[in-house]
Coordinates of C-alpha atoms in Angstrom, one line a residue:
Chain A
M220 CA 28.4 -13.8 -14.0
D221 CA 25.9 -13.2 -16.7
T222 CA 26.6 -11.4 -20.0
L223 CA 25.5 -8.1 -18.7
M224 CA 27.7 -8.2 -15.7
K225 CA 30.7 -9.3 -17.9
E226 CA 30.2 -6.4 -20.2
R227 CA 30.0 -4.0 -17.3
A228 CA 32.9 -5.5 -15.3
N229 CA 35.3 -3.9 -17.8
M230 CA 33.7 -0.5 -17.0
F231 CA 33.8 -0.6 -13.2
D232 CA 36.6 1.5 -11.8
A233 CA 36.9 1.7 -8.0
K234 CA 38.8 5.0 -8.2
V235 CA 36.2 6.7 -10.3
A236 CA 33.5 5.5 -7.8
K237 CA 35.5 6.9 -4.9
A238 CA 35.8 10.3 -6.6
R239 CA 32.1 10.3 -7.3
C240 CA 31.2 9.5 -3.7
K241 CA 33.5 12.2 -2.4
A242 CA 31.8 14.7 -4.7
Y243 CA 28.3 13.6 -3.6
R244 CA 29.3 13.9 0.1
R245 CA 30.6 17.4 -0.5
R246 CA 27.4 18.4 -2.3
I247 CA 25.3 17.1 0.5
L248 CA 27.4 19.1 3.0
D249 CA 26.9 22.2 0.8
M250 CA 23.2 21.5 0.8
S251 CA 23.3 21.3 4.6
Q252 CA 24.1 25.0 4.8
K253 CA 20.8 26.0 3.1
V254 CA 18.4 23.7 4.9
S255 CA 18.0 22.4 8.4
A256 CA 16.6 18.9 7.9
L257 CA 18.8 16.5 5.9
H258 CA 19.5 13.1 7.5
I259 CA 23.2 13.4 6.7
G260 CA 24.3 10.4 8.8
G261 CA 22.1 7.9 7.0
A262 CA 22.9 9.4 3.6
F263 CA 26.6 9.1 4.2
S264 CA 26.4 5.6 5.4
C265 CA 24.8 4.4 2.1
T266 CA 26.6 6.7 -0.3
E267 CA 28.8 4.0 -1.9
I268 CA 25.9 1.6 -2.1
V269 CA 23.5 4.0 -3.9
D270 CA 26.3 5.3 -6.1
L271 CA 27.2 1.7 -7.2
I272 CA 23.5 0.9 -7.9
Y273 CA 23.0 3.9 -10.1
N274 CA 26.4 4.2 -11.8
D275 CA 27.6 0.7 -12.1
L276 CA 24.8 -1.8 -11.7
M277 CA 21.6 -0.4 -13.3
R278 CA 21.7 -0.6 -17.0
P279 CA 21.6 2.7 -18.8
A280 CA 18.3 4.0 -20.2
V281 CA 17.6 2.9 -23.7
N282 CA 16.5 5.4 -26.4
G283 CA 15.9 8.2 -24.0
G284 CA 13.5 6.1 -21.9
H285 CA 14.0 4.5 -18.5
S286 CA 16.6 2.0 -17.4
P287 CA 15.1 -1.5 -17.6
D288 CA 16.1 -1.8 -14.0
T289 CA 14.6 -0.1 -11.0
F290 CA 15.9 1.4 -7.7
L291 CA 13.6 1.7 -4.8
M292 CA 15.0 3.5 -1.7
S293 CA 13.4 1.6 1.1
K294 CA 15.3 3.6 3.8
G295 CA 13.6 6.8 2.6
H296 CA 15.4 9.0 5.0
G297 CA 18.6 8.4 3.1
C298 CA 17.3 9.9 -0.1
M299 CA 19.6 12.9 -0.2
I300 CA 22.3 10.8 -1.8
Q301 CA 19.6 9.7 -4.3
Y302 CA 18.6 13.3 -5.1
M303 CA 22.2 14.2 -5.7
I304 CA 22.7 11.4 -8.2
L305 CA 19.3 12.1 -9.9
V306 CA 20.4 15.7 -10.3
E307 CA 23.7 14.6 -11.8
K308 CA 21.9 12.5 -14.2
G309 CA 19.6 15.3 -15.2
I310 CA 16.5 13.5 -14.0
L311 CA 16.0 16.1 -11.2
S312 CA 17.3 19.7 -11.6
Q313 CA 19.4 22.0 -9.5
A314 CA 16.3 24.1 -9.2
D315 CA 14.6 21.1 -7.6
L316 CA 17.4 20.9 -5.0
D317 CA 17.4 24.6 -4.4
A318 CA 13.7 24.4 -3.6
Y319 CA 14.1 21.4 -1.3
C320 CA 11.7 21.5 1.6
T321 CA 10.1 24.8 0.5
K322 CA 6.6 25.4 -0.5
E323 CA 7.7 26.2 -4.0
G324 CA 9.5 22.9 -4.4
R325 CA 8.6 19.3 -4.9
L326 CA 11.3 17.5 -2.9
G327 CA 10.9 16.7 0.7
V328 CA 12.9 14.9 3.4
H329 CA 11.5 11.5 2.1
P330 CA 11.2 10.4 -1.5
D331 CA 7.8 11.0 -3.0
Y332 CA 6.3 8.8 -5.8
G333 CA 5.5 11.0 -8.8
N334 CA 8.7 13.0 -8.6
P335 CA 11.1 12.2 -11.5
G336 CA 13.3 9.2 -10.7
I337 CA 11.4 8.2 -7.5
E338 CA 9.8 4.8 -7.9
A339 CA 7.9 4.7 -4.6
S340 CA 7.0 6.9 -1.6
T341 CA 9.0 5.7 1.4
G342 CA 10.0 7.1 4.7
A343 CA 7.7 5.0 6.8
L344 CA 10.0 2.0 7.4
G345 CA 9.2 -1.5 6.5
H346 CA 7.2 -0.8 3.4
G347 CA 9.9 -0.9 0.7
L348 CA 10.7 -4.6 0.4
S349 CA 7.2 -5.8 -0.1
M350 CA 6.8 -3.3 -2.9
V351 CA 10.1 -4.5 -4.3
V352 CA 8.6 -8.1 -4.3
G353 CA 5.6 -6.9 -6.2
M354 CA 7.7 -5.0 -8.7
A355 CA 10.0 -8.1 -9.2
L356 CA 6.9 -10.2 -9.8
A357 CA 5.6 -7.8 -12.4
E358 CA 9.0 -7.8 -14.2
R359 CA 9.1 -11.6 -14.1
G360 CA 5.5 -11.9 -15.3
R361 CA 6.3 -9.7 -18.3
R362 CA 9.6 -11.3 -19.0
T363 CA 11.3 -8.0 -19.2
G364 CA 14.5 -9.1 -17.5
G365 CA 14.3 -6.1 -15.2
T366 CA 16.2 -6.2 -11.9
I367 CA 14.9 -4.4 -8.8
Y368 CA 17.6 -2.9 -6.5
T369 CA 16.8 -1.6 -3.0
V370 CA 18.6 -0.3 0.1
L371 CA 17.2 -1.1 3.5
S372 CA 18.3 0.4 6.8
D373 CA 19.3 -2.0 9.6
G374 CA 16.6 -0.3 11.7
E375 CA 13.8 -1.2 9.3
I376 CA 14.8 -4.8 9.4
Q377 CA 13.3 -4.8 12.9
E378 CA 9.9 -4.3 11.2
G379 CA 7.9 -7.5 11.0
S380 CA 6.6 -6.4 7.6
T381 CA 10.2 -6.6 6.3
W382 CA 10.4 -10.2 7.3
E383 CA 7.0 -11.0 5.6
A384 CA 8.7 -9.7 2.4
I385 CA 12.0 -11.6 3.1
L386 CA 9.9 -14.8 3.4
M387 CA 8.0 -14.1 0.1
A388 CA 11.0 -13.0 -2.0
S389 CA 12.9 -16.2 -1.5
S390 CA 9.8 -18.4 -1.5
L391 CA 8.9 -17.0 -4.9
K392 CA 12.6 -17.4 -6.0
L393 CA 12.7 -13.8 -7.1
S394 CA 16.3 -13.8 -8.5
N395 CA 15.7 -10.4 -9.9
I396 CA 15.9 -8.7 -6.5
I397 CA 19.2 -7.3 -5.3
A398 CA 18.9 -5.8 -1.8
F399 CA 21.5 -4.1 0.4
T400 CA 21.3 -3.7 4.1
D401 CA 23.0 -0.4 5.2
N402 CA 24.3 -2.0 8.4
N403 CA 25.5 1.0 10.3
D404 CA 24.6 -0.3 13.7
F405 CA 22.7 2.9 14.7
Q406 CA 19.2 4.0 15.1
S407 CA 17.6 7.0 16.7
L408 CA 18.1 5.9 20.2
G409 CA 21.6 4.6 19.9
R410 CA 23.8 1.7 19.0
T411 CA 21.7 -1.3 17.8
S412 CA 24.2 -3.9 18.9
L413 CA 23.8 -2.6 22.5
T414 CA 20.1 -2.1 22.6
H415 CA 19.2 -5.2 20.5
P416 CA 22.0 -7.8 20.8
S417 CA 19.7 -10.6 19.6
F418 CA 19.4 -8.8 16.2
Y419 CA 22.8 -10.3 15.3
P420 CA 24.2 -12.0 13.4
L421 CA 22.2 -10.5 10.7
A422 CA 23.5 -12.3 7.6
D423 CA 22.6 -15.7 9.0
K424 CA 19.0 -14.6 9.4
F425 CA 18.6 -13.8 5.7
A426 CA 20.5 -16.9 4.7
S427 CA 18.2 -19.0 6.9
F428 CA 15.2 -17.5 5.0
G429 CA 16.6 -18.7 1.7
W430 CA 18.4 -15.6 0.5
E431 CA 21.8 -15.7 -1.1
T432 CA 23.7 -13.6 1.4
V433 CA 27.0 -11.8 1.3
E434 CA 28.7 -9.6 3.9
C435 CA 31.1 -6.9 2.8
D436 CA 32.5 -3.5 3.6
G437 CA 29.8 -1.1 2.6
H438 CA 32.2 1.8 2.0
S439 CA 34.3 -0.2 -0.5
S440 CA 32.8 0.1 -3.9
A441 CA 35.0 -2.7 -5.1
D442 CA 33.8 -5.1 -2.4
L443 CA 30.2 -4.1 -3.0
Y444 CA 30.6 -4.7 -6.7
A445 CA 32.3 -8.0 -6.2
A446 CA 29.4 -9.1 -3.8
V447 CA 26.9 -8.5 -6.5
T448 CA 28.8 -9.7 -9.6
G449 CA 29.9 -12.9 -7.7
R450 CA 26.3 -14.0 -7.0
K451 CA 25.0 -17.4 -8.0
G452 CA 21.6 -15.8 -8.8
N453 CA 19.2 -18.6 -8.0
G454 CA 17.2 -16.4 -5.7
P455 CA 17.1 -12.9 -4.2
L456 CA 20.5 -11.5 -3.1
M457 CA 21.0 -9.7 0.2
V458 CA 24.3 -7.8 0.6
V459 CA 24.8 -7.0 4.3
A460 CA 27.0 -4.0 4.0
K461 CA 29.0 -2.9 7.1
T462 CA 28.8 0.8 7.2
T463 CA 29.5 3.7 9.4
K464 CA 26.8 6.3 10.0
G465 CA 28.1 9.7 9.1
K466 CA 31.0 8.2 7.2
G467 CA 33.7 10.6 6.0
V468 CA 33.3 13.3 8.7
S469 CA 35.0 12.4 12.0
Y470 CA 32.7 14.1 14.4
M471 CA 29.6 12.7 12.6
E472 CA 30.7 9.1 12.6
N473 CA 28.7 7.0 15.0
V474 CA 27.2 10.0 16.7
P475 CA 23.4 9.7 16.7
I476 CA 22.6 13.4 16.7
W477 CA 23.9 13.5 13.0
H478 CA 20.9 11.3 12.1
Y479 CA 19.1 14.6 11.5
R480 CA 21.2 17.6 12.4
S481 CA 22.9 20.0 9.9
P482 CA 26.4 21.3 10.7
N483 CA 27.0 25.0 11.6
K484 CA 29.5 27.1 9.7
D485 CA 32.6 26.0 11.6
E486 CA 31.5 22.3 11.6
Y487 CA 30.9 22.6 7.8
K488 CA 34.4 24.0 7.2
Q489 CA 35.9 21.2 9.2
A490 CA 33.8 18.6 7.4
I491 CA 34.9 19.9 4.0
A492 CA 38.5 20.0 5.0
E493 CA 38.4 16.4 6.2
L494 CA 36.7 15.2 3.0
E495 CA 39.2 17.0 0.8
A496 CA 42.1 15.5 2.8
Q497 CA 40.9 12.0 2.0
A498 CA 42.6 10.2 -0.8
Chain B
M199 CA -20.6 -13.3 -3.6
R200 CA -17.3 -15.0 -3.2
N201 CA -18.1 -17.3 -6.2
T202 CA -19.3 -14.5 -8.4
F203 CA -16.2 -12.4 -7.4
S204 CA -13.9 -15.2 -8.4
E205 CA -15.7 -15.9 -11.7
A206 CA -15.6 -12.2 -12.6
L207 CA -11.9 -12.0 -11.6
Y208 CA -11.1 -15.1 -13.7
E209 CA -12.7 -13.5 -16.7
A210 CA -10.8 -10.3 -16.1
A211 CA -7.5 -12.2 -15.8
T212 CA -8.2 -14.0 -19.0
K213 CA -8.7 -10.7 -20.8
N214 CA -5.8 -8.9 -19.2
P215 CA -2.4 -10.5 -18.4
D216 CA -1.7 -7.8 -15.8
V217 CA -4.5 -8.9 -13.5
Y218 CA -3.1 -10.5 -10.3
I219 CA -4.6 -11.7 -7.1
V220 CA -2.6 -11.7 -3.9
V221 CA -4.3 -13.7 -1.1
S222 CA -3.5 -14.1 2.5
D223 CA -3.9 -17.8 3.2
I224 CA -7.6 -17.7 2.2
S225 CA -9.0 -18.0 -1.2
P226 CA -12.3 -17.3 -2.8
A227 CA -14.0 -20.6 -3.8
G228 CA -15.4 -21.4 -7.2
S229 CA -13.4 -20.2 -10.1
M230 CA -10.3 -19.3 -8.0
A231 CA -9.1 -22.9 -8.5
K232 CA -9.3 -22.3 -12.2
F233 CA -7.4 -19.0 -11.8
S234 CA -4.6 -20.5 -9.8
T235 CA -4.2 -23.5 -12.1
Q236 CA -4.3 -21.5 -15.4
Y237 CA -2.4 -18.4 -14.2
P238 CA -0.2 -19.7 -11.3
E239 CA 2.3 -16.8 -11.8
R240 CA -0.5 -14.4 -11.1
F241 CA -2.0 -16.1 -8.1
I242 CA 0.2 -15.3 -5.1
N243 CA -0.5 -16.7 -1.6
V244 CA 1.6 -14.7 0.9
G245 CA 0.4 -16.9 3.8
V246 CA -0.6 -15.2 7.1
A247 CA 1.3 -12.0 6.2
E248 CA -1.2 -9.3 5.3
Q249 CA 1.3 -6.4 5.3
S250 CA 3.2 -7.9 2.5
M251 CA 0.0 -8.7 0.7
I252 CA -0.8 -5.0 0.4
G253 CA 2.9 -4.0 -0.3
I254 CA 3.2 -6.6 -3.0
C255 CA 0.0 -5.3 -4.6
A256 CA 1.5 -1.8 -4.5
G257 CA 4.7 -3.0 -6.2
L258 CA 2.7 -4.7 -8.9
A259 CA 0.6 -1.6 -9.4
L260 CA 3.7 0.6 -9.5
K261 CA 4.7 -1.4 -12.5
G262 CA 1.4 -1.0 -14.2
C263 CA -0.4 -4.2 -13.1
Q264 CA -4.0 -4.4 -11.9
P265 CA -3.8 -6.4 -8.6
F266 CA -6.4 -7.5 -6.1
A267 CA -5.6 -8.2 -2.4
Y268 CA -8.0 -10.7 -0.9
T269 CA -8.7 -12.0 2.6
I270 CA -11.3 -11.6 5.4
A271 CA -12.1 -7.9 5.7
T272 CA -10.6 -7.3 9.2
F273 CA -7.3 -8.7 7.9
S274 CA -7.3 -7.0 4.6
L275 CA -7.9 -3.5 6.0
Y276 CA -7.2 -3.3 9.7
R277 CA -4.0 -5.4 10.1
P278 CA -2.1 -3.8 7.2
F279 CA -3.7 -0.3 7.7
E280 CA -0.5 1.7 7.2
M281 CA 0.3 -0.1 4.0
V282 CA -3.2 0.5 2.7
R283 CA -2.8 4.2 3.6
D284 CA 0.7 4.9 2.5
D285 CA 1.3 2.3 -0.3
L286 CA -2.1 2.5 -1.9
G287 CA -3.8 5.7 -0.7
Y288 CA -0.8 8.1 -0.7
Q289 CA 0.6 6.7 -3.9
N290 CA -2.9 6.5 -5.4
L291 CA -2.5 3.1 -7.0
P292 CA -5.3 1.1 -8.7
V293 CA -5.3 -1.8 -6.2
T294 CA -8.5 -3.4 -5.1
V295 CA -8.5 -4.5 -1.4
V296 CA -11.2 -7.1 -1.1
G297 CA -12.8 -7.2 2.3
M298 CA -14.5 -10.6 2.4
G299 CA -17.2 -11.4 4.9
A300 CA -17.4 -7.8 6.1
G301 CA -19.9 -6.7 8.8
V302 CA -20.9 -9.3 11.3
I303 CA -21.3 -12.2 8.8
Y304 CA -18.7 -14.2 10.7
S305 CA -21.2 -14.3 13.5
T306 CA -19.8 -17.2 15.4
L307 CA -16.2 -16.3 15.2
G308 CA -16.4 -13.4 17.6
G309 CA -15.4 -9.7 17.6
T310 CA -11.9 -10.4 16.2
H311 CA -13.5 -11.4 12.9
H312 CA -16.3 -8.7 12.7
T313 CA -15.7 -5.7 10.5
M314 CA -17.9 -3.0 11.8
E315 CA -15.9 0.1 11.2
D316 CA -14.4 -0.5 7.8
I317 CA -16.4 2.1 5.9
A318 CA -15.2 4.8 8.4
I319 CA -11.6 3.6 8.3
A320 CA -11.3 3.1 4.6
G321 CA -13.3 6.2 3.9
A322 CA -11.0 8.4 5.9
I323 CA -8.1 7.7 3.6
P324 CA -7.8 10.2 0.8
N325 CA -8.1 8.7 -2.7
M326 CA -9.8 5.5 -1.4
Q327 CA -12.9 4.5 -3.2
I328 CA -15.4 2.1 -1.5
V329 CA -17.7 -0.3 -3.3
A330 CA -20.1 -2.6 -1.4
P331 CA -22.3 -4.7 -3.7
C332 CA -25.6 -6.0 -2.4
D333 CA -26.0 -9.2 -4.2
P334 CA -24.0 -11.6 -6.5
A335 CA -25.0 -9.8 -9.7
E336 CA -23.8 -6.4 -8.3
C337 CA -20.6 -8.1 -7.1
T338 CA -19.9 -9.2 -10.7
E339 CA -20.4 -5.6 -12.0
A340 CA -18.3 -4.2 -9.2
T341 CA -15.5 -6.7 -9.7
R342 CA -15.4 -6.0 -13.5
W343 CA -15.2 -2.3 -12.8
C344 CA -12.4 -2.8 -10.3
A345 CA -10.4 -4.9 -12.7
T346 CA -10.3 -2.1 -15.3
Q347 CA -10.4 1.2 -13.4
K348 CA -7.3 3.3 -13.0
N349 CA -8.6 6.0 -10.6
G350 CA -6.8 4.7 -7.5
P351 CA -7.4 2.2 -4.7
V352 CA -10.7 0.6 -4.0
Y353 CA -12.0 -1.1 -0.9
L354 CA -14.4 -3.8 -2.2
R355 CA -16.6 -4.9 0.6
I356 CA -18.2 -8.2 -0.1
G357 CA -20.2 -10.9 1.7
K358 CA -19.5 -14.5 2.0
A359 CA -21.8 -17.0 0.3
G360 CA -25.5 -17.7 -0.3
E361 CA -26.6 -14.1 -0.7
P362 CA -29.9 -13.9 -2.6
D363 CA -30.4 -12.1 -5.9
L364 CA -32.0 -8.7 -5.2
T365 CA -31.3 -6.7 -8.3
K366 CA -33.2 -8.5 -11.1
G367 CA -34.8 -6.0 -13.4
A368 CA -33.1 -3.1 -11.6
E369 CA -31.6 -0.2 -13.6
P370 CA -28.0 -0.8 -14.7
W371 CA -25.1 -0.6 -12.2
Q372 CA -22.9 2.4 -12.6
F373 CA -20.0 3.3 -10.4
G374 CA -20.6 6.4 -8.3
K375 CA -24.4 6.4 -8.8
I376 CA -27.0 5.2 -6.4
R377 CA -29.1 2.4 -7.9
Y378 CA -32.9 2.2 -7.5
L379 CA -33.9 -1.5 -7.1
R380 CA -37.5 -0.3 -7.0
R381 CA -39.1 3.1 -7.2
G382 CA -41.9 4.5 -5.1
T383 CA -43.0 7.9 -3.8
D384 CA -43.6 7.7 0.0
V385 CA -40.6 6.0 1.6
C386 CA -37.1 5.6 0.4
I387 CA -34.7 3.0 1.9
L388 CA -31.0 3.6 1.4
T389 CA -28.8 0.7 2.0
Y390 CA -25.7 -1.2 0.7
G391 CA -24.0 -4.6 1.0
C392 CA -25.4 -7.8 2.4
I393 CA -27.9 -6.1 4.7
T394 CA -29.8 -5.1 1.6
K395 CA -31.5 -8.5 2.0
M396 CA -33.1 -7.2 5.2
A397 CA -33.9 -3.8 3.7
T398 CA -35.8 -5.7 0.9
Q399 CA -37.9 -7.4 3.5
V400 CA -38.6 -4.1 5.2
A401 CA -39.6 -2.6 1.9
D402 CA -41.9 -5.6 1.2
Q403 CA -43.6 -5.1 4.6
L404 CA -44.1 -1.4 4.1
Q405 CA -45.6 -2.0 0.7
A406 CA -47.9 -4.5 2.2
Q407 CA -49.0 -1.7 4.5
G408 CA -50.0 0.3 1.5
K409 CA -46.9 2.5 1.2
S410 CA -45.1 3.3 -2.1
V411 CA -41.5 2.4 -1.4
S412 CA -38.2 3.1 -3.1
L413 CA -35.3 0.7 -2.4
V414 CA -31.8 2.0 -3.2
S415 CA -28.5 0.2 -3.4
V416 CA -25.8 2.8 -2.4
H417 CA -23.2 0.4 -3.7
T418 CA -20.6 3.1 -4.1
V419 CA -20.1 4.4 -0.6
K420 CA -17.2 6.6 -1.6
P421 CA -17.3 8.8 -3.6
L422 CA -20.9 9.1 -2.4
D423 CA -23.5 10.0 -5.0
R424 CA -24.5 13.2 -3.2
V425 CA -26.7 14.5 -6.0
G426 CA -28.6 11.2 -6.0
I427 CA -29.1 11.1 -2.3
V428 CA -30.2 14.7 -2.1
E429 CA -32.7 14.0 -4.8
A430 CA -34.0 11.0 -2.8
L431 CA -34.3 13.2 0.3
K432 CA -36.3 15.7 -1.7
R433 CA -38.6 13.3 -3.5
H434 CA -39.7 11.1 -0.5
K435 CA -41.5 12.1 2.7
H436 CA -39.6 9.5 4.7
V437 CA -36.1 8.2 4.2
I438 CA -34.7 5.2 6.1
V439 CA -31.0 4.3 6.1
I440 CA -30.1 0.7 7.0
E441 CA -26.5 -0.3 7.2
E442 CA -24.3 -2.9 8.7
H443 CA -21.7 -0.6 10.2
V444 CA -21.1 1.4 13.5
P445 CA -23.0 4.7 13.7
Q446 CA -19.9 6.8 13.0
G447 CA -18.4 7.3 9.6
G448 CA -20.8 5.3 7.4
L449 CA -23.8 6.1 5.2
A450 CA -26.1 7.1 8.1
P451 CA -24.2 10.1 9.3
Q452 CA -23.4 11.2 5.8
T453 CA -27.0 11.1 4.8
K454 CA -27.9 13.2 7.9
Q455 CA -25.2 15.7 7.0
L456 CA -26.6 16.0 3.5
A457 CA -30.1 16.4 4.8
W458 CA -28.9 19.2 7.1
D459 CA -26.9 20.9 4.4
T460 CA -29.7 20.9 2.0
Q461 CA -32.4 21.7 4.6
A462 CA -34.3 18.5 3.8
T463 CA -37.8 18.3 5.2
C464 CA -38.4 14.6 5.0
R465 CA -38.4 12.3 8.1
L466 CA -35.1 10.5 8.4
D467 CA -34.5 7.3 10.4
T468 CA -31.2 5.5 10.5
F469 CA -30.5 1.9 11.6
T470 CA -26.9 0.9 12.2
L471 CA -24.9 -1.5 14.4
K472 CA -24.2 -0.2 17.9
D473 CA -21.0 1.5 18.8
E474 CA -20.2 -1.6 20.8
F475 CA -18.4 -4.9 20.7
I476 CA -21.1 -7.5 21.2
H477 CA -20.1 -10.7 22.9
C478 CA -22.8 -12.8 21.2
Y479 CA -22.6 -15.9 19.1
G480 CA -25.4 -17.1 16.7
S481 CA -26.5 -16.6 13.2
W482 CA -25.8 -13.4 11.2
E483 CA -29.4 -12.4 11.9
D484 CA -28.9 -13.0 15.6
L485 CA -25.9 -10.7 15.7
L486 CA -27.7 -8.0 13.8
D487 CA -30.7 -8.4 16.2
A488 CA -28.3 -8.0 19.2
H489 CA -27.2 -4.8 17.6
G490 CA -30.8 -3.7 17.4
V491 CA -31.3 -4.2 13.7
S492 CA -34.0 -6.6 12.6
V493 CA -37.1 -6.4 10.4
P494 CA -39.6 -6.2 13.3
K495 CA -37.4 -3.7 15.2
I496 CA -37.1 -1.5 12.1
L497 CA -40.8 -1.7 11.3
A498 CA -41.7 -0.9 14.9
K499 CA -39.7 2.3 14.7
V500 CA -40.7 3.5 11.2
A501 CA -44.4 2.7 11.4

């Protein structure tokens, strides 16, 4: 564990992380009542991961500038959780969220480079990790010590382009890359383990390409935190995080339609009740 | 051109620590060895993995670097097309995608290695700029410009090796402006890239026939110097476009459109590759001839 991690280890609090994630999910559900296109399922499956990156892993901004670290949302369709956190941090505004997907606004269904806090335009899958490799090279070249964090969907790991980047990140020994696979076992047409059984085991594949690889529960902030802080750090790290698509709302969990659908009024009430009932 | 490209890039990398080159298992000869020895951290070989070549360049540019992607033109543009479009075009990043050996220069390697539609394809992407130097000296100018510009992405279409010097004594190179290599009053030949060699021979022959000939390097194909081309259409009785590209989406149709839009009255002849895959192996000139483009064929039509 490096000095930075040691300093921050004292600050990490799983209970606080849990409360934050509950609040983010609730805000996303609130948002779902205003707009039709939201990708709730994929945002809920990576809520703990994105929360941890922003609130416990990335170093705070110095002197009102940017964090020395970078987060690139490779699974662009999960960006609603990112928007919520950026609003909380004051990087995006509530007005931005209110104007989501309207002609007056600047936020769309996928993250768009140029908007505050958005480091790359993603949404087309299989683009993010190569850009992460380029960013990590730039940080290494300038000796800034910057770490690049990213979240990939398990679906986009089917893209050949992702494997080109997997190959390069470890070959170039880019130890300043920390990646998470949001392994929710679902893609648009159903359960991946049924349609693509040869896709598994996933962690072994990254490991065989020279990545330090850890598997953990992607909805346990403590497990995720331990996965990152316990790394050896000789090369890039891949955290294969087992997650549930639609996590937190019973009727959304593992039901593909919630990849994109928004709940109606009754469904919304039920979802909120379920969230509030959780410890 | 490969050699002058690498020399110019080496110079640029020496001046600017943010200049990177990401190659896909092929490297420009000459000074590139110097580059990779002196700046190993800035010379990245991704292997046969062109999608990551473009994505890595995008990531470098997102962090403020000035990267070049380099491989044979078909593989630098066609294979990773969506990365070129989304990562470079959509994000408007100052990355230079070098298309080496474009056109039908790889004459004996077959259609898989011919780049006949690159101007149309790259030119269709918003924000993309296209520069196609005609000789080694122009390649140096273009590379220096690419290494410092911050407008957005560039597709730099270059030849291979052994191109003759065609621009000695010509007016200075300027991005976005057509460049007169010689000035005349009767006929104006508009061309770009390696086929300028053939255009020069056509110009020589027409001059030998007693005509006063302008020869113009349209090295910046996008954004096209519309003002310059309209002026050329006005000032000459006869304009000839010679390009190593399919008939659609290149300089020829754009010149015709400008002629129509400005009600030009000059005669306008265009010579392009055919809209065909030609299964023919031979020299570069043999391939061009099979496409209907040769000095005698052009002269026979424009006489």
